[in-house]
Every structure is written in C-alpha cells, then in structure tokens.
mmCIF file of C-alpha atoms and ligand atoms in Angstrom:
data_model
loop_
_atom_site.group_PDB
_atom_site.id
_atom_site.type_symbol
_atom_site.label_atom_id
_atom_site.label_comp_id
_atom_site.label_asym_id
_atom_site.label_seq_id
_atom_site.Cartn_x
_atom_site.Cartn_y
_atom_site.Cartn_z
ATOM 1 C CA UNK A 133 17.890 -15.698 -8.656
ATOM 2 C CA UNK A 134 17.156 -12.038 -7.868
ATOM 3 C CA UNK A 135 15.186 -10.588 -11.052
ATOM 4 C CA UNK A 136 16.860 -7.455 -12.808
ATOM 5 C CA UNK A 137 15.701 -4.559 -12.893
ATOM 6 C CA UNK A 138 14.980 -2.707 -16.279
ATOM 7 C CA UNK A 139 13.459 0.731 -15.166
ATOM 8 C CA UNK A 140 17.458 1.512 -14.399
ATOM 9 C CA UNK A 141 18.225 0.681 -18.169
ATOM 10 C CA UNK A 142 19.261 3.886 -21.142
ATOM 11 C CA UNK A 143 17.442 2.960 -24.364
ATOM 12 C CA UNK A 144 21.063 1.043 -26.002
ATOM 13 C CA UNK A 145 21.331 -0.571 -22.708
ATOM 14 C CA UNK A 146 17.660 -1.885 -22.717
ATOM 15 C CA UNK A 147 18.033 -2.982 -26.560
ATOM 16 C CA UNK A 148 21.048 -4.872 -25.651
ATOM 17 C CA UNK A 149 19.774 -6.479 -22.661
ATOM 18 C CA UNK A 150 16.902 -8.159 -24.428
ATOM 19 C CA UNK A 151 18.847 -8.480 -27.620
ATOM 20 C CA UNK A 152 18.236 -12.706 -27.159
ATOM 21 C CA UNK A 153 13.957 -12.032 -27.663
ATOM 22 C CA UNK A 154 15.084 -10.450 -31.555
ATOM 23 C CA UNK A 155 12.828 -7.689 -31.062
ATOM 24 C CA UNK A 156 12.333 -4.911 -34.188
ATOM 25 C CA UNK A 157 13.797 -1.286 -32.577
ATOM 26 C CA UNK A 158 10.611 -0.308 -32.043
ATOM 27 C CA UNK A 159 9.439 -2.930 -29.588
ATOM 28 C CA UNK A 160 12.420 -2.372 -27.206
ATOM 29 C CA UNK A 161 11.433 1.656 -27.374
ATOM 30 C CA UNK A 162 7.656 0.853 -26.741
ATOM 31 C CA UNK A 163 9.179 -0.802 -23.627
ATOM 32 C CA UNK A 164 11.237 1.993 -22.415
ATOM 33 C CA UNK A 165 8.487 4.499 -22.982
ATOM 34 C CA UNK A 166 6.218 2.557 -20.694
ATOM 35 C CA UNK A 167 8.683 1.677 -18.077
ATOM 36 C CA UNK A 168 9.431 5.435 -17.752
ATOM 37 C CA UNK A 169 5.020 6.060 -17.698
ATOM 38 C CA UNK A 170 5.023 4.330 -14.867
ATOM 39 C CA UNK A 171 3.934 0.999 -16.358
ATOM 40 C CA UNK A 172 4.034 -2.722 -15.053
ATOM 41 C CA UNK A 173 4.424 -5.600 -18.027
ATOM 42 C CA UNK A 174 0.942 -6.222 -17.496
ATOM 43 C CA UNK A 175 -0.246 -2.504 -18.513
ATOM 44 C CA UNK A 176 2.076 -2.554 -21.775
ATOM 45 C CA UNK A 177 -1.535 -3.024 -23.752
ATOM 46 C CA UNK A 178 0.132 -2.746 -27.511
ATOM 47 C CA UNK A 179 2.875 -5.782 -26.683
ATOM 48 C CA UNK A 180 2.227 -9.735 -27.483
ATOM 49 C CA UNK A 181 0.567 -11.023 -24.419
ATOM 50 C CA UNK A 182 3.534 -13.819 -24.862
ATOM 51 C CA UNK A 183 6.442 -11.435 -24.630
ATOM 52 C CA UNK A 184 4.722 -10.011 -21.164
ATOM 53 C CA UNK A 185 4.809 -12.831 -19.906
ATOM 54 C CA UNK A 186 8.555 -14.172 -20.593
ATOM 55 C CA UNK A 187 9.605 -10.786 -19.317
ATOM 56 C CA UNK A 188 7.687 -10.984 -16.476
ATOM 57 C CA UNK A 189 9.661 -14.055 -15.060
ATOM 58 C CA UNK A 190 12.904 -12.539 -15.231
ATOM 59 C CA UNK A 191 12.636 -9.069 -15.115
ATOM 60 C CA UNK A 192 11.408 -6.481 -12.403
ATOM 61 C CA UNK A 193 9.222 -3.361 -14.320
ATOM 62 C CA UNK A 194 8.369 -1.056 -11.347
ATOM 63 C CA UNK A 195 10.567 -1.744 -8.420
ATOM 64 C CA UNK A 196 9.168 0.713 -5.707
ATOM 65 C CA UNK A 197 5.914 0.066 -4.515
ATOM 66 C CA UNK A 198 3.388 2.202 -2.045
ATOM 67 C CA UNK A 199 3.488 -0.139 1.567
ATOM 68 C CA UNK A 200 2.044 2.831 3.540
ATOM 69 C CA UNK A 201 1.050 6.529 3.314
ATOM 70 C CA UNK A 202 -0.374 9.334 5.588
ATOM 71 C CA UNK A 203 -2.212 12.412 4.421
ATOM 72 C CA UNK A 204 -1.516 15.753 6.649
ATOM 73 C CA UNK A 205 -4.893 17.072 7.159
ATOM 74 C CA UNK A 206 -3.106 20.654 7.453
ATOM 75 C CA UNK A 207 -1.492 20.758 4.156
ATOM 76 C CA UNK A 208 -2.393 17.637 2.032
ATOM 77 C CA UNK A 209 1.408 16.309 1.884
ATOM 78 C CA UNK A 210 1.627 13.162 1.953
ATOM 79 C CA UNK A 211 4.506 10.874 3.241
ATOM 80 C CA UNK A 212 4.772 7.614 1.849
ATOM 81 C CA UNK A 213 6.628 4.218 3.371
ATOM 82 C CA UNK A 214 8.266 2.206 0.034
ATOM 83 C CA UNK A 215 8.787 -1.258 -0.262
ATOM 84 C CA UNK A 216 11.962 -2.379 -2.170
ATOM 85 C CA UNK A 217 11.899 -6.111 -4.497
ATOM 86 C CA UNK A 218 14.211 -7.190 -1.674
ATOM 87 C CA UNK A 219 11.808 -6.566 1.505
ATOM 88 C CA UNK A 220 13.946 -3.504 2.512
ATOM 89 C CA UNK A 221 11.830 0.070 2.846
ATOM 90 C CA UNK A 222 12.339 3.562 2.210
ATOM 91 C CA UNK A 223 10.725 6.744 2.609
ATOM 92 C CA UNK A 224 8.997 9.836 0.716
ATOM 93 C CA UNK A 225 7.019 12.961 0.426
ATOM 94 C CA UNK A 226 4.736 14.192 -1.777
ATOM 95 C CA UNK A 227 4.469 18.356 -1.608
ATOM 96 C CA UNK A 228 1.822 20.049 -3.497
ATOM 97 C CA UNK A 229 2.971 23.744 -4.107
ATOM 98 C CA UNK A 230 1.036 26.529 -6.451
ATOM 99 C CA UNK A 231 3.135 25.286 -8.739
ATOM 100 C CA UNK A 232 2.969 21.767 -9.105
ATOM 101 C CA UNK A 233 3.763 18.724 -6.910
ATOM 102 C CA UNK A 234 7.200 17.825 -5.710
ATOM 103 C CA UNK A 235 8.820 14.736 -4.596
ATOM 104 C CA UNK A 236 11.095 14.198 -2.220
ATOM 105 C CA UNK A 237 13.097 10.939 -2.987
ATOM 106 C CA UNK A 238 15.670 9.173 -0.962
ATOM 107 C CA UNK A 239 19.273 7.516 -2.205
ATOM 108 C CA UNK A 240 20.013 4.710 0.177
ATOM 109 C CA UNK A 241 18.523 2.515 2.214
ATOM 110 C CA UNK A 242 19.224 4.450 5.802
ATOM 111 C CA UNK A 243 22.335 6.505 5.689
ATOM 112 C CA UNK A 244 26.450 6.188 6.838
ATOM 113 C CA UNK A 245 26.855 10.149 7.504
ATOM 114 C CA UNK A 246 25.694 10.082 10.638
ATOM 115 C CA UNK A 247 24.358 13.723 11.490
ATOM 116 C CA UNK A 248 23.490 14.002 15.005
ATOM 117 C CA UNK A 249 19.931 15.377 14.526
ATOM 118 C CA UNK A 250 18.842 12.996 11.595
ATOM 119 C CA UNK A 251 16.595 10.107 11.647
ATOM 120 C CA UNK A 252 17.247 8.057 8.597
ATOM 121 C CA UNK A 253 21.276 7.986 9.756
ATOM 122 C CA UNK A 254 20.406 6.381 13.112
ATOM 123 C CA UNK A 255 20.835 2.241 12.287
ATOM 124 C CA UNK A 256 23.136 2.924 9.399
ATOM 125 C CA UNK A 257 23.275 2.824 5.954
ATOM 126 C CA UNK A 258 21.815 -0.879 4.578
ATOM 127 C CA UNK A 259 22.533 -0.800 0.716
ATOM 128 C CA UNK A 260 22.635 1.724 -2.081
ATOM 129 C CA UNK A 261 19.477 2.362 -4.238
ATOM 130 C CA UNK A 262 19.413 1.214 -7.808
ATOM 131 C CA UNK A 263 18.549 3.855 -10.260
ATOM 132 C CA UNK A 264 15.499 2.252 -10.810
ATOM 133 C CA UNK A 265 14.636 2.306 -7.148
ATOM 134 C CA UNK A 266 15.242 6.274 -7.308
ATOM 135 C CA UNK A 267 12.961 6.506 -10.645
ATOM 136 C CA UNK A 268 10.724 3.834 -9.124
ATOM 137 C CA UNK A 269 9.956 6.699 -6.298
ATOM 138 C CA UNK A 270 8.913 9.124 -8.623
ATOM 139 C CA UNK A 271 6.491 6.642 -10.738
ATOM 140 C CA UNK A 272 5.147 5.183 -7.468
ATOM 141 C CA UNK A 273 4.150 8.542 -6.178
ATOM 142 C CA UNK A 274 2.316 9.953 -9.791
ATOM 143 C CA UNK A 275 -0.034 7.180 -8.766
ATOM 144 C CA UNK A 276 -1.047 9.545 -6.201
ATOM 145 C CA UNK A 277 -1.351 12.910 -7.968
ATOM 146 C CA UNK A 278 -4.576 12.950 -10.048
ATOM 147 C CA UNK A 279 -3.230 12.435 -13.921
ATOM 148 C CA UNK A 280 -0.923 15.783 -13.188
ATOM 149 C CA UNK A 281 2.857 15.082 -12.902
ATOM 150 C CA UNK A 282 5.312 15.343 -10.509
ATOM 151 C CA UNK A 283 7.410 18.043 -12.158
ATOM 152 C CA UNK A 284 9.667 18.923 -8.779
ATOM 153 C CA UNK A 285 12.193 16.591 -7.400
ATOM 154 C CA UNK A 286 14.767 17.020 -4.481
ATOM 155 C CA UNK A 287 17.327 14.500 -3.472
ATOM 156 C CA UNK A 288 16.364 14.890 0.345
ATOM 157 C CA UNK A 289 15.008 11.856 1.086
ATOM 158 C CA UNK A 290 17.185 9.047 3.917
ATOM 159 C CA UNK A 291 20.954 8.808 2.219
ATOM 160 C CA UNK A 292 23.559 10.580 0.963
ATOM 161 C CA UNK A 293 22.829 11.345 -2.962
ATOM 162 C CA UNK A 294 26.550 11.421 -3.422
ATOM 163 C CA UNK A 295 27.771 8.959 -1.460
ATOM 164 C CA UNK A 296 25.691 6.493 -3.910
ATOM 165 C CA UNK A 297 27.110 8.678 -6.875
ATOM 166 C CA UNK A 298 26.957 6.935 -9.914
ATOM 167 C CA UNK A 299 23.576 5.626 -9.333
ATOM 168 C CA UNK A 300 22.458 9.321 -8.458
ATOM 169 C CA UNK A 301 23.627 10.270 -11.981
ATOM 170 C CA UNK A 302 22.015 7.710 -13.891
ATOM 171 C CA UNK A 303 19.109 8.393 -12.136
ATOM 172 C CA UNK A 304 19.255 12.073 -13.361
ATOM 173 C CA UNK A 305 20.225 10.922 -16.630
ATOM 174 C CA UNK A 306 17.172 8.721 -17.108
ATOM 175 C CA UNK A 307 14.679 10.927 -15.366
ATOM 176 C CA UNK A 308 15.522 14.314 -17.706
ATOM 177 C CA UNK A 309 15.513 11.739 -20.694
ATOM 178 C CA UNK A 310 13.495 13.119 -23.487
ATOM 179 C CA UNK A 311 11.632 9.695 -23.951
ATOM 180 C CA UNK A 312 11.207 9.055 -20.015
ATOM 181 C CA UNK A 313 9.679 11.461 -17.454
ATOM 182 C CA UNK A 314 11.659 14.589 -19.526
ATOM 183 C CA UNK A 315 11.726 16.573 -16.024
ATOM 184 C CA UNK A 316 13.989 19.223 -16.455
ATOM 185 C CA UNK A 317 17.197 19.508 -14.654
ATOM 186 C CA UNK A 318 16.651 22.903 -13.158
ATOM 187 C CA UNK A 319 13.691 21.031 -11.544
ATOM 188 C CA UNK A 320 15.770 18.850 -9.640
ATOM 189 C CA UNK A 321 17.751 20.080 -6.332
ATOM 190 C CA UNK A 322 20.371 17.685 -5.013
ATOM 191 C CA UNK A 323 21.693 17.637 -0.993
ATOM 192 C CA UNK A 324 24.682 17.325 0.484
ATOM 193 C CA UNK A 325 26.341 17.129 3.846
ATOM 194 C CA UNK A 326 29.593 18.366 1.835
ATOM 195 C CA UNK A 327 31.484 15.460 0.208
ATOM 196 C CA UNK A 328 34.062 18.067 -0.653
ATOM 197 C CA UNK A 329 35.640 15.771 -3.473
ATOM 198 C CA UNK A 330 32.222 14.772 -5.070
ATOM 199 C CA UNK A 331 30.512 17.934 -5.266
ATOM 200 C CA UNK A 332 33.458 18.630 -7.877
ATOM 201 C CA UNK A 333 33.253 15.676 -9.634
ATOM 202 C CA UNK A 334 30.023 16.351 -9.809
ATOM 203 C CA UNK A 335 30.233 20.217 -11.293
ATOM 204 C CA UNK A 336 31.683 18.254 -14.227
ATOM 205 C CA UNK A 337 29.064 15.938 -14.811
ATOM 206 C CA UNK A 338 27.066 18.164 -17.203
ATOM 207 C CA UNK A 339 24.206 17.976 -15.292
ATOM 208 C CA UNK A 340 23.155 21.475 -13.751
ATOM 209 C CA UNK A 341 20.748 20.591 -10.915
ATOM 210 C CA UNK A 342 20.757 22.918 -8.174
ATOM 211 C CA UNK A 343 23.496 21.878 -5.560
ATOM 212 C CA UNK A 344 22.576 22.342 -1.975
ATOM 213 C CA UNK A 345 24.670 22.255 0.561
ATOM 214 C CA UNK A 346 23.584 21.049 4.261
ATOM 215 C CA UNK A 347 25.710 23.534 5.926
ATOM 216 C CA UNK A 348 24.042 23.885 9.701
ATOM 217 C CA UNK A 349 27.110 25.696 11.337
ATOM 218 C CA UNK A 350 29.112 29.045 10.582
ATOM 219 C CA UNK A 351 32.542 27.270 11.348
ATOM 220 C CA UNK A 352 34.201 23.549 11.760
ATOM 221 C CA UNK A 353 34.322 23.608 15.338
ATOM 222 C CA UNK A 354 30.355 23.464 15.595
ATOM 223 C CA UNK A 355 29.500 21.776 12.406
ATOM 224 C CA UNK A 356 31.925 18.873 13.866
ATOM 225 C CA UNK A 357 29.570 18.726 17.002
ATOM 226 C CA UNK A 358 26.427 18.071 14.574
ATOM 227 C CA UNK A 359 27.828 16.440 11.586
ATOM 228 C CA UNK A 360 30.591 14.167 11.483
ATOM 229 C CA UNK A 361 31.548 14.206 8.174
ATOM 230 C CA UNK A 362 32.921 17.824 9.270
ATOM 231 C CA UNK A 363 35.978 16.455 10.847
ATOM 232 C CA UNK A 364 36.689 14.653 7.443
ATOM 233 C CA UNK A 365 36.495 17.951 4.882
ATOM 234 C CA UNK A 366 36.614 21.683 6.460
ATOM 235 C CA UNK A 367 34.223 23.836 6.309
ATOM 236 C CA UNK A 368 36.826 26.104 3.646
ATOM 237 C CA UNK A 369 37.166 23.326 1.468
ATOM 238 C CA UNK A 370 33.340 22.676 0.988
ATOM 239 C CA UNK A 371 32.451 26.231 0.309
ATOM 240 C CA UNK A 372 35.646 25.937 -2.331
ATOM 241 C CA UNK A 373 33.911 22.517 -3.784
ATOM 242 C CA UNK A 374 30.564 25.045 -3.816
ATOM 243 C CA UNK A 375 32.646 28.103 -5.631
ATOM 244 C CA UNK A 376 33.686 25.435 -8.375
ATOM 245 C CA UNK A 377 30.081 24.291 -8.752
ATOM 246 C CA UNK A 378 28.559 27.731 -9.326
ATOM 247 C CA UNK A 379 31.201 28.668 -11.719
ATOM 248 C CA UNK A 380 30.724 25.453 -13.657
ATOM 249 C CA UNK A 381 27.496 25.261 -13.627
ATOM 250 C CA UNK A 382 26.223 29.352 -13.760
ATOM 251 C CA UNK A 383 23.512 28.013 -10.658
ATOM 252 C CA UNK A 384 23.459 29.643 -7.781
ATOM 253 C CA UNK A 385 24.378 27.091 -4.622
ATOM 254 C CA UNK A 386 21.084 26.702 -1.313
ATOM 255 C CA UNK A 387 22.756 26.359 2.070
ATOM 256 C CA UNK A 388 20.302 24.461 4.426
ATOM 257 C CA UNK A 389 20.733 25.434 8.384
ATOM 258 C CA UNK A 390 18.702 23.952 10.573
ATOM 259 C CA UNK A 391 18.218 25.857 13.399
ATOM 260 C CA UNK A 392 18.639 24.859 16.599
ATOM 261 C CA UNK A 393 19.892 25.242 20.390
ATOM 262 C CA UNK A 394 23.339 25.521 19.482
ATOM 263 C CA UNK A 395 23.634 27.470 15.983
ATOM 264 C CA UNK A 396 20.507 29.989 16.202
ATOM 265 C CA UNK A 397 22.738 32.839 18.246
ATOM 266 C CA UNK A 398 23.371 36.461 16.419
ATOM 267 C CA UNK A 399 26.571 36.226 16.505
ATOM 268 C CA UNK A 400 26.250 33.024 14.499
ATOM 269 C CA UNK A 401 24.780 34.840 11.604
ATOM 270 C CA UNK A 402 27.205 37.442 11.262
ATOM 271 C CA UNK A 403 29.731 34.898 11.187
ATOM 272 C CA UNK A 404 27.954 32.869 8.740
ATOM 273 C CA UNK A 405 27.111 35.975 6.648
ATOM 274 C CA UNK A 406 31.021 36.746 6.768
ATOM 275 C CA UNK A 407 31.914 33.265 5.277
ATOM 276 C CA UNK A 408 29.082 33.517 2.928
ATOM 277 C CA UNK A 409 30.045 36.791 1.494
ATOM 278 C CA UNK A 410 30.559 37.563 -2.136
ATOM 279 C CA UNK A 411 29.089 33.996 -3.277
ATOM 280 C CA UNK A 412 26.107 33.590 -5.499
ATOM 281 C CA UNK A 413 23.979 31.292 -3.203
ATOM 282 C CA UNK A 414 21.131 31.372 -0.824
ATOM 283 C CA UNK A 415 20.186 30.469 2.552
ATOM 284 C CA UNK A 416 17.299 28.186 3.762
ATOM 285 C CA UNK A 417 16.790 28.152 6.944
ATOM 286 C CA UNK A 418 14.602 25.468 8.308
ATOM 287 C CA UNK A 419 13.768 24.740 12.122
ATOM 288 C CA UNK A 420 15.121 21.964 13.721
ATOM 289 C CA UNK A 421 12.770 19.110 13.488
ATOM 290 C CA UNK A 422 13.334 17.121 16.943
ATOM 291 C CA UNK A 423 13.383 13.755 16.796
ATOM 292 C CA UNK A 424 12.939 11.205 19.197
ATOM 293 C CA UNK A 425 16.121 9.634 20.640
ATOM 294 C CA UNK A 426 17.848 12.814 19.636
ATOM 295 C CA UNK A 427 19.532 15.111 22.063
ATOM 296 C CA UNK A 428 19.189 18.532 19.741
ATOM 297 C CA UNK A 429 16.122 20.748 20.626
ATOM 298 C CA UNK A 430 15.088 23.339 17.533
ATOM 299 C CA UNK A 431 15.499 26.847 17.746
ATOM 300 C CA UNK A 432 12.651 28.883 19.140
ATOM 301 C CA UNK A 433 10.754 31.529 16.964
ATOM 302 C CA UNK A 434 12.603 34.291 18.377
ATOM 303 C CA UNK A 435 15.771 32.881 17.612
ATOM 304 C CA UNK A 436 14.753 31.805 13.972
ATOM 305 C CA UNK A 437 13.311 35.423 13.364
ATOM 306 C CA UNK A 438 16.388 37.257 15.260
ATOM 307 C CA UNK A 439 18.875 35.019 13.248
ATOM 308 C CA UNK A 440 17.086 35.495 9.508
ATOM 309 C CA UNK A 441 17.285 39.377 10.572
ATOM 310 C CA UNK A 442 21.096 39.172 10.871
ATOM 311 C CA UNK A 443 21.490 37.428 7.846
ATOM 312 C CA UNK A 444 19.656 40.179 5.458
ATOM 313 C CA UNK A 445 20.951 43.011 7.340
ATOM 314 C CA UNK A 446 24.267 41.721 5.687
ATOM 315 C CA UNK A 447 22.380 41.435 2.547
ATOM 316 C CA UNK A 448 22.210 37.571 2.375
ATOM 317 C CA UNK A 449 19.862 36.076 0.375
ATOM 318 C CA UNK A 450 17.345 34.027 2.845
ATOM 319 C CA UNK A 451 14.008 32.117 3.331
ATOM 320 C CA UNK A 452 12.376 29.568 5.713
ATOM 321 C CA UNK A 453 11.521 26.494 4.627
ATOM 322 C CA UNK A 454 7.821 26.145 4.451
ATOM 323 C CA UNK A 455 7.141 23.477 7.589
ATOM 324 C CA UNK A 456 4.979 20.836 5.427
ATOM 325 C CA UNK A 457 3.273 17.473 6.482
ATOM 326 C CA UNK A 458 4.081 18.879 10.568
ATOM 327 C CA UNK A 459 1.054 16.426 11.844
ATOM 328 C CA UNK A 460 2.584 13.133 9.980
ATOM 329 C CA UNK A 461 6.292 12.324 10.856
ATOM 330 C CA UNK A 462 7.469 15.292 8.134
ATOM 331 C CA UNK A 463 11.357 14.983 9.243
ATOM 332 C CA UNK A 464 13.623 12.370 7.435
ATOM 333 C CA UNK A 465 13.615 8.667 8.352
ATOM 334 C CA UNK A 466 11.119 9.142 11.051
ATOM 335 C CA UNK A 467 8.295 6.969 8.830
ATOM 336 C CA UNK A 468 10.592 4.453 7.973
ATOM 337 C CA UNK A 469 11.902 4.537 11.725
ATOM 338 C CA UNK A 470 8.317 3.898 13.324
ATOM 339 C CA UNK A 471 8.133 1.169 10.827
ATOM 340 C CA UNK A 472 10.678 -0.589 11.565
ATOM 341 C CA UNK A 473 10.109 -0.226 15.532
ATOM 342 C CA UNK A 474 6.950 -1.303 15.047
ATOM 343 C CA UNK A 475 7.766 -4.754 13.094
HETATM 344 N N1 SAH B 204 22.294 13.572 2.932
HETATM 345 C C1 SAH B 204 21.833 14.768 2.313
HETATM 346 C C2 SAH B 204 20.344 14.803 2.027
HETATM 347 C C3 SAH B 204 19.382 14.327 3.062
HETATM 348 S S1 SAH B 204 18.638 15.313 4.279
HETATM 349 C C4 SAH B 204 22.236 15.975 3.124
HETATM 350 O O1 SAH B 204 22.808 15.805 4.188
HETATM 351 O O2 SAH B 204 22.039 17.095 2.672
HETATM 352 C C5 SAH B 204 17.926 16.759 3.671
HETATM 353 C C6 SAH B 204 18.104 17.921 4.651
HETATM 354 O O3 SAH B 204 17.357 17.752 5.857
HETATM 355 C C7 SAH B 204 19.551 18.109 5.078
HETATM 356 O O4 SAH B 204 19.867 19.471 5.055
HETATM 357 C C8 SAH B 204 19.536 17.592 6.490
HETATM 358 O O5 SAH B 204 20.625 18.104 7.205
HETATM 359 C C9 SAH B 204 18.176 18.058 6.970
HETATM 360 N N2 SAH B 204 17.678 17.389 8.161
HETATM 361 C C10 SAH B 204 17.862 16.122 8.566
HETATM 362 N N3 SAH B 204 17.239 15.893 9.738
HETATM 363 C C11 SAH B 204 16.627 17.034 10.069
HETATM 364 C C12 SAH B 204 15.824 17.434 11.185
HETATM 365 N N4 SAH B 204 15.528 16.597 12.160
HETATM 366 N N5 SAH B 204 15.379 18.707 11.199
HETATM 367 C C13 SAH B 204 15.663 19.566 10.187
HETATM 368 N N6 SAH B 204 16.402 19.252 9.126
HETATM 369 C C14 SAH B 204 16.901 17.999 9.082
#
C-alpha cells in the first residue's frame, strides 16, 4: 500500500489523521511544525523514538527528494531534477537575487497544455502533484541555501498551476501558514496560459498572489499558432478573467511574452500595447528559449530591444526577464527531458 503523505495535511487535518496514536494537542503540532522545517521522522529529536518509528511505516514526511542538480558557473542558479515517492521526477530552480533566493516549483508531473515552444508539455501531462509534493519542492531546495530561506516562490515550474487547482491552493494555504514556512503571499507569483474560467475562481479564493498571465501574442490568431489552449478561451475573455483578478485582488496582473520569430515585429507591440491599455499590469518580456525538437527560433536582440521600445513609447509598463542558469538547461522541462532520454 502506497504510504500517505502528511506534509499535504492543515493542523485539524493532521490531528485527525493520527487521532488512533491518542496524542496530547501538542504532539500533533510538534509534528506539523517539523514537517513544515523541512524535517524527516528521524530529525523530530523531542518525539518518543517509538512514535517515529510507527509513523515511519505508514506515513511519507518529506516527499520530494534532490536526484540531481547543476550549478551555473555564470550566475550560481541552480536547477535541480526531483524524485517523487512513486519513481516519477520533476524539475526546479533555485535563483539567488539581492534579495533573497527564489524557487521556482512545478505543479504536475509534465504538462496537458501543450504550448508549442515548451519542454515540460512535450510527452504529456503524467499525474497531478500532491500539495505535499509542491511544499516538498520548497523544503528540498532550503537544503541547498546555507541556513537562509527561500522567501520567493513562482508557480513556473513543468504544469499548469491551475489546471491542478485545488492542490495549487492548498499548497498556498499551507505554505503562507503562520506555523509552516509563513512565506507571504505577495511573495508568491502564480502562471497561467489563461484558463479563462479558473483565473476567476481563483480571484475569489482570498489568496492575493500575483497572477501572471503567459500571454505570448497580441491577438487569437497568433497565440492559437503557439498555444493551443487559445482556440479554447479568446484572447478578450482572458484579459476579462485578468480585469476581474486585479479588481478583486488590488494586484497588479505580469504578462509573460516570449519573444520570438513570429511575435517580436513593431507592429506587434503597438497592437499589444492597444489591447493592454488602461489595465494595471506589466509586461515581462523574456527571449525565447529554443529548445530542441522545437520548431520556434527566439527573437534576436534587435527585435527584443526594438519591440520593448514600442511598448514604453505607449507608456506600458515593461522589463526583461533576467536570463538565469543560461549554461545549465535554464528553460522548463529541459532537465527533466534529458533525464528521461537518457534512462
Ligand atoms: N503553465 C504555466 C506555467 C509554466 S511556464 C504557464 O503557461 O504560464 C512559465 C513560463 O515560461 C510561461 O510563460 C511559459 O509560456 C514560458 N516558457 C515555456 N517555455 C519557454 C521557452 N522555451 N522559452 C521562454 N519561455 C518559455
């Protein structure tokens, strides 16, 4: 029998799960606390050697560990290859900025969206992550960071954060807890490819992470020829879902466009800048990361510097993404890919 997994667990949940060992209140909480340190059974020093033990053999404590890693030698990111209790692997990154580290974390095992310039979409989604595989990400990477937190965390990783909704929430749930890793919301960014009816769903959840949306076109007609899930929800009714989210939420909304041969021209910006207009968001604009098997070349620098150029001249907010890890497999799924080629 597959053991569970606590890590995924609210304190109530936890005290009812291992309501059969009678434990005082205090017990189950010293148990939660550790989980959410980053602890294994056998580190949880201040309970009964005995109780370790029993909850060892039915219960999972930290369910993501570190199979592989690679240090860039430019910028000291690090990506890191997961392994999952049930064999399967995922993928991370680990950015240090002036401010602190931030993790990257993926949602599902692969990825169903299929986005014709993505890695981690090309064999398919394989499973949903727990919320204690999502947490487990964040615990398994601290153990790489020198005693100092991570205190960033974007939902970029291989899947679709809201396609795997409910386990997405719980994870942001548990991860802002007080008692857990207390990382503040406003820390967190989540990414979309623009599940229209989700991102509104998820302006009501009461939790105020900041929403960004993979946009990558200026209209449906080319964001159908890069991202399929275009021909399911227009282009209209995303930026509406985006609307509802900054007025629920008072947080401005990041639109991510990669650039690339067939979405860097001029005339592309001004009519991006045109849709854009009058909305509290921001644009990040990061080149096109080729990857093998891929037809889609990136954007050359001319291009990305001509196209940011239209974009302010209409007085749109806009930066470049910061091109981190460049000399170890930086884009999505490409880690996990080589892996798995390799095995
Ligand atoms: N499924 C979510 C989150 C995962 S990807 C989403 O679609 O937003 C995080 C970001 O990286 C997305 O904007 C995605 O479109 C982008 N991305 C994926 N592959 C890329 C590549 N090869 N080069 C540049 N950006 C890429």
């Amino acid at each position: 029998m597959e053991k569970k997994q606590l890590l995924g667990l609210f304190p109530e949940e936890l005290a009812e799960e291992l309501t059969e060992y009678a434990l005082p209140a205090f017990r189950v909480r010293q148990i939660f606390q550790w989980l959410h340190r980053g602890a294994g059974f056998d580190g949880m020093t201040n309970l009964p050697k005995a109780l370790r033990e029993q909850l060892k053999e039915r219960y999972v404590d930290q369910p993501v560990s570190i199979l592989e890693k690679k240090v860039s030698r430019l910028d000291g990111t690090v990506k890191m290859l997961y392994a999952l209790p049930d064999g399967n692997c995922i993928e991370g990154v680990l950015m240090r900025y002036h401010h602190g580290y931030t993790l990257c974390v993926s949602t599902q095992v692969g990825c169903r969206m299929g986005c014709v310039f993505c890695a981690s979409t090309l064999n398919g989604c394989v499973r949903n992550l727990t919320a204690a595989e999502i947490l487990g990400q964040v615990h398994a990477a601290n153990t790489l960071t020198d005693g100092e937190r991570v205190s960033n965390i974007v939902l970029m990783g291989s899947g679709e954060p809201l396609d795997n909704y409910d386990n997405v929430c719980r994870f942001l749930r548990l991860v802002s807890h007080p008692e857990g890793l207390n990382i503040g919301l406003r820390h967190i960014s989540l990414s979309t490819c623009g599940l229209a009816p989700r991102m509104r769903r998820f302006a009501e959840e009461g939790l105020p992470v900041t929403l960004s949306l993979s946009l990558h076109a200026p209209n449906d007609a080319l964001r159908r020829r890069m991202m399929p899930v275009a021909n399911v929800y227009k282009m209209e009714e995303v930026l509406d879902a985006c609307r509802y989210y900054i007025e629920k939420t008072g947080r401005r909304v990041i639109f991510e466009y990669a650039l690339n041969e067939i979405n860097s021209a001029p005339e592309h910006a001004a009519e991006l800048a045109a849709r854009l207009r009058g909305m509290q968001c921001h644009v990040n604009v990061i080149p096109l990361n080729a990857v093998e098997g891929k037809s889609l070349r990136g954007a050359d620098e001319a291009a990305i510097v001509r196209f940011m150029q239209e974009l302010e001249k209409r007085h749109i907010s806009v930066t470049r993404r910061r091109e981190m890890g460049d000399d170890i497999d930086g884009a999505c799924g490409q880690l996990r890919r080589h892996y798995l080629e390799e095995q």
